[in-house]
Amino acid sequence: MTLQTVPLDTPDGVTARLGWDPGTTVHDRRRIIAKELIAAKLHCEPKEVHIEREAPRGFGYHTRLIASRGGQELPIAIVTASYRAATAVAICDPGLPVGIDIRDLHPEPVDIRLMQKHSRLLDESNIPDLLSHWVSVQAVLEADGRGVRVAPEHVRLDSDRRKGWLPDRRMKYALVDASRDGWLVTIAHGILPAA
């Protein structure tokens, strides 16, 4: 099997694709999909785009993927999320905070317990609702950029899960359900606070 990708529904300013292939490593999936997205944006061949991981800046620093073409770094942010054999990749302007999360519809019992532990839901036994809530929370945490330094239960979502935020920050995030082909995918992107 070779990696096949499909486009995801995205907000303005963000382009994303989902790819699934158990025979391709997660690192290769990220690079292949990022090249495909960037080549389409630049109207060039994927082989013209080079993707590398930046060098770590210190312990605990999460490195990001950097795109270049012809030896010049491109002003494009690459955001990725992977779960099992699937990877979602989004590209956008580097100034736009974006986070993405992906899960399948069959979580492991240990994952369910973790989600329930950090959930703010009244009915944590409703697994489809718990999964939907979790991917939204994780997308907000990814967009925020502080990662595991912020506990998931600190994320707030509005009642219809179209916006998320962290109480200690002014930034709010619009949430887009980009789920497809049996994968739950949520994209969080920053919206400017009202003046």
Tab-separated table of C-alpha atoms in Angstrom:
chain	number	residue	atom	x	y	z
A	1	MET	CA	0.000	0.000	0.000
A	2	THR	CA	1.245	3.489	-0.748
A	3	LEU	CA	0.319	6.630	1.103
A	4	GLN	CA	-2.864	8.139	-0.264
A	5	THR	CA	-4.037	11.536	0.925
A	6	VAL	CA	-7.360	13.353	0.897
A	7	PRO	CA	-8.080	17.045	1.422
A	8	LEU	CA	-9.665	18.211	4.660
A	9	ASP	CA	-12.233	20.957	5.089
A	10	THR	CA	-10.303	23.895	6.482
A	11	PRO	CA	-10.805	27.511	7.488
A	12	ASP	CA	-9.534	30.344	5.286
A	13	GLY	CA	-5.756	30.607	5.394
A	14	VAL	CA	-5.233	26.932	6.242
A	15	THR	CA	-4.805	23.993	3.861
A	16	ALA	CA	-4.737	20.425	5.166
A	17	ARG	CA	-4.687	16.812	4.039
A	18	LEU	CA	-5.125	13.471	5.754
A	19	GLY	CA	-3.041	10.429	4.862
A	20	TRP	CA	-3.194	6.836	6.038
A	21	ASP	CA	-0.725	4.015	5.443
A	22	PRO	CA	0.518	1.536	8.057
A	23	GLY	CA	3.541	0.788	5.847
A	24	THR	CA	4.854	4.372	5.938
A	25	THR	CA	6.528	5.713	9.077
A	26	VAL	CA	4.958	8.669	10.841
A	27	HIS	CA	7.995	10.827	9.995
A	28	ASP	CA	7.733	9.972	6.314
A	29	ARG	CA	3.959	10.544	6.292
A	30	ARG	CA	4.462	14.040	7.729
A	31	ARG	CA	7.087	14.939	5.145
A	32	ILE	CA	5.242	13.438	2.169
A	33	ILE	CA	1.982	15.212	2.996
A	34	ALA	CA	3.732	18.519	3.769
A	35	LYS	CA	5.572	18.369	0.435
A	36	GLU	CA	2.316	17.636	-1.377
A	37	LEU	CA	0.545	20.603	0.266
A	38	ILE	CA	3.381	23.064	-0.266
A	39	ALA	CA	4.002	21.989	-3.867
A	40	ALA	CA	0.318	22.556	-4.644
A	41	LYS	CA	0.470	26.005	-3.006
A	42	LEU	CA	3.622	26.976	-4.941
A	43	HIS	CA	2.551	25.271	-8.204
A	44	CYS	CA	5.703	23.179	-8.350
A	45	GLU	CA	6.693	19.529	-8.125
A	46	PRO	CA	6.878	17.941	-4.641
A	47	LYS	CA	10.518	16.959	-5.342
A	48	GLU	CA	11.381	20.686	-5.438
A	49	VAL	CA	10.287	21.102	-1.801
A	50	HIS	CA	12.641	20.028	0.982
A	51	ILE	CA	11.266	19.285	4.464
A	52	GLU	CA	13.515	18.946	7.487
A	53	ARG	CA	13.075	19.032	11.229
A	54	GLU	CA	14.636	21.973	13.024
A	55	ALA	CA	17.345	21.264	15.572
A	56	PRO	CA	16.145	21.028	19.194
A	57	ARG	CA	16.719	24.194	21.214
A	58	GLY	CA	16.822	22.399	24.543
A	59	PHE	CA	15.229	19.716	26.665
A	60	GLY	CA	11.475	19.494	26.179
A	61	TYR	CA	11.434	21.730	23.103
A	62	HIS	CA	9.135	20.394	20.413
A	63	THR	CA	10.846	20.832	17.088
A	64	ARG	CA	8.878	21.846	14.032
A	65	LEU	CA	9.117	20.993	10.374
A	66	ILE	CA	10.785	23.568	8.129
A	67	ALA	CA	10.122	23.799	4.398
A	68	SER	CA	12.567	25.135	1.833
A	69	ARG	CA	12.788	25.370	-1.924
A	70	GLY	CA	15.968	26.061	-3.838
A	71	GLY	CA	17.880	26.437	-0.566
A	72	GLN	CA	15.573	29.197	0.719
A	73	GLU	CA	13.403	28.672	3.790
A	74	LEU	CA	9.736	29.194	2.994
A	75	PRO	CA	7.459	31.365	5.171
A	76	ILE	CA	5.004	28.523	5.720
A	77	ALA	CA	4.114	26.921	9.061
A	78	ILE	CA	3.616	23.157	9.047
A	79	VAL	CA	1.368	21.663	11.742
A	80	THR	CA	0.960	17.906	12.112
A	81	ALA	CA	-0.917	15.354	14.177
A	82	SER	CA	-0.715	11.585	13.954
A	83	TYR	CA	-2.637	8.720	15.476
A	84	ARG	CA	-1.843	5.124	14.709
A	85	ALA	CA	-1.301	4.879	10.926
A	86	ALA	CA	-2.935	8.225	10.065
A	87	THR	CA	-1.424	11.680	9.829
A	88	ALA	CA	-3.066	15.052	9.302
A	89	VAL	CA	-0.892	17.917	8.073
A	90	ALA	CA	-1.886	21.568	7.793
A	91	ILE	CA	0.029	24.494	6.328
A	92	CYS	CA	-0.600	28.173	6.976
A	93	ASP	CA	1.015	31.556	7.512
A	94	PRO	CA	3.547	31.314	10.363
A	95	GLY	CA	1.770	34.143	12.223
A	96	LEU	CA	-1.490	32.202	12.501
A	97	PRO	CA	-1.717	29.977	15.577
A	98	VAL	CA	-3.016	26.611	14.382
A	99	GLY	CA	-3.389	23.285	16.124
A	100	ILE	CA	-4.693	19.984	14.827
A	101	ASP	CA	-5.616	16.700	16.467
A	102	ILE	CA	-6.697	13.339	15.098
A	103	ARG	CA	-8.167	10.164	16.633
A	104	ASP	CA	-9.983	7.135	15.309
A	105	LEU	CA	-13.361	5.932	16.506
A	106	HIS	CA	-11.940	3.007	18.499
A	107	PRO	CA	-9.858	4.333	21.408
A	108	GLU	CA	-7.900	2.028	23.650
A	109	PRO	CA	-9.226	1.649	27.224
A	110	VAL	CA	-6.166	3.464	28.593
A	111	ASP	CA	-6.902	6.413	26.276
A	112	ILE	CA	-10.537	6.497	27.390
A	113	ARG	CA	-9.468	6.628	31.042
A	114	LEU	CA	-7.064	9.500	30.285
A	115	MET	CA	-9.774	11.428	28.427
A	116	GLN	CA	-12.258	10.877	31.257
A	117	LYS	CA	-9.716	11.980	33.853
A	118	HIS	CA	-9.203	15.340	32.115
A	119	SER	CA	-12.725	15.817	30.790
A	120	ARG	CA	-15.166	18.494	31.875
A	121	LEU	CA	-18.133	16.594	30.440
A	122	LEU	CA	-21.132	15.656	32.578
A	123	ASP	CA	-21.503	12.257	30.886
A	124	GLU	CA	-18.040	10.791	30.401
A	125	SER	CA	-19.502	7.394	29.452
A	126	ASN	CA	-20.673	8.722	26.052
A	127	ILE	CA	-17.520	7.700	24.162
A	128	PRO	CA	-18.309	9.398	20.799
A	129	ASP	CA	-18.964	12.687	22.624
A	130	LEU	CA	-15.861	12.202	24.772
A	131	LEU	CA	-13.730	11.643	21.647
A	132	SER	CA	-15.156	14.722	19.932
A	133	HIS	CA	-14.488	16.784	23.053
A	134	TRP	CA	-10.943	15.410	23.361
A	135	VAL	CA	-9.842	16.192	19.797
A	136	SER	CA	-11.149	19.749	20.220
A	137	VAL	CA	-9.273	20.199	23.502
A	138	GLN	CA	-6.057	18.778	22.049
A	139	ALA	CA	-6.291	21.015	18.959
A	140	VAL	CA	-6.608	24.087	21.212
A	141	LEU	CA	-3.606	22.964	23.269
A	142	GLU	CA	-1.567	22.503	20.078
A	143	ALA	CA	-2.561	25.943	18.782
A	144	ASP	CA	-1.667	27.489	22.150
A	145	GLY	CA	1.842	26.097	21.811
A	146	ARG	CA	2.550	25.317	25.459
A	147	GLY	CA	1.731	21.632	25.029
A	148	VAL	CA	1.878	19.429	28.115
A	149	ARG	CA	2.650	22.389	30.364
A	150	VAL	CA	-1.104	23.077	30.321
A	151	ALA	CA	-3.462	20.394	31.604
A	152	PRO	CA	-6.311	19.511	29.218
A	153	GLU	CA	-8.970	20.320	31.827
A	154	HIS	CA	-7.934	24.006	31.638
A	155	VAL	CA	-9.223	24.265	28.059
A	156	ARG	CA	-12.700	25.772	27.776
A	157	LEU	CA	-15.054	25.062	24.869
A	158	ASP	CA	-18.308	26.827	24.089
A	159	SER	CA	-21.472	24.709	24.139
A	160	ASP	CA	-21.461	23.912	20.402
A	161	ARG	CA	-17.673	23.356	20.298
A	162	ARG	CA	-17.012	26.026	17.716
A	163	LYS	CA	-14.649	28.036	19.935
A	164	GLY	CA	-12.057	27.138	22.503
A	165	TRP	CA	-9.744	29.102	24.800
A	166	LEU	CA	-7.533	28.985	27.849
A	167	PRO	CA	-8.604	31.288	30.686
A	168	ASP	CA	-5.081	32.658	31.234
A	169	ARG	CA	-4.751	33.885	27.610
A	170	ARG	CA	-6.671	36.450	25.564
A	171	MET	CA	-6.467	34.360	22.386
A	172	LYS	CA	-9.574	32.459	21.325
A	173	TYR	CA	-9.585	29.654	18.773
A	174	ALA	CA	-12.229	28.814	16.191
A	175	LEU	CA	-12.725	25.057	15.942
A	176	VAL	CA	-13.324	23.331	12.614
A	177	ASP	CA	-14.476	19.735	12.449
A	178	ALA	CA	-12.463	18.303	9.553
A	179	SER	CA	-13.354	14.656	10.276
A	180	ARG	CA	-13.422	12.246	7.395
A	181	ASP	CA	-13.040	8.591	6.443
A	182	GLY	CA	-13.525	7.310	10.003
A	183	TRP	CA	-11.028	9.731	11.549
A	184	LEU	CA	-11.992	12.492	13.972
A	185	VAL	CA	-10.003	15.592	13.048
A	186	THR	CA	-10.311	19.050	14.604
A	187	ILE	CA	-8.426	22.146	13.517
A	188	ALA	CA	-8.118	25.075	15.950
A	189	HIS	CA	-7.047	28.422	14.545
A	190	GLY	CA	-6.545	31.712	16.306
A	191	ILE	CA	-9.056	34.524	16.102
A	192	LEU	CA	-8.117	38.003	17.198
A	193	PRO	CA	-9.619	39.144	20.506
A	194	ALA	CA	-12.172	41.927	20.339
A	195	ALA	CA	-10.695	45.341	21.078
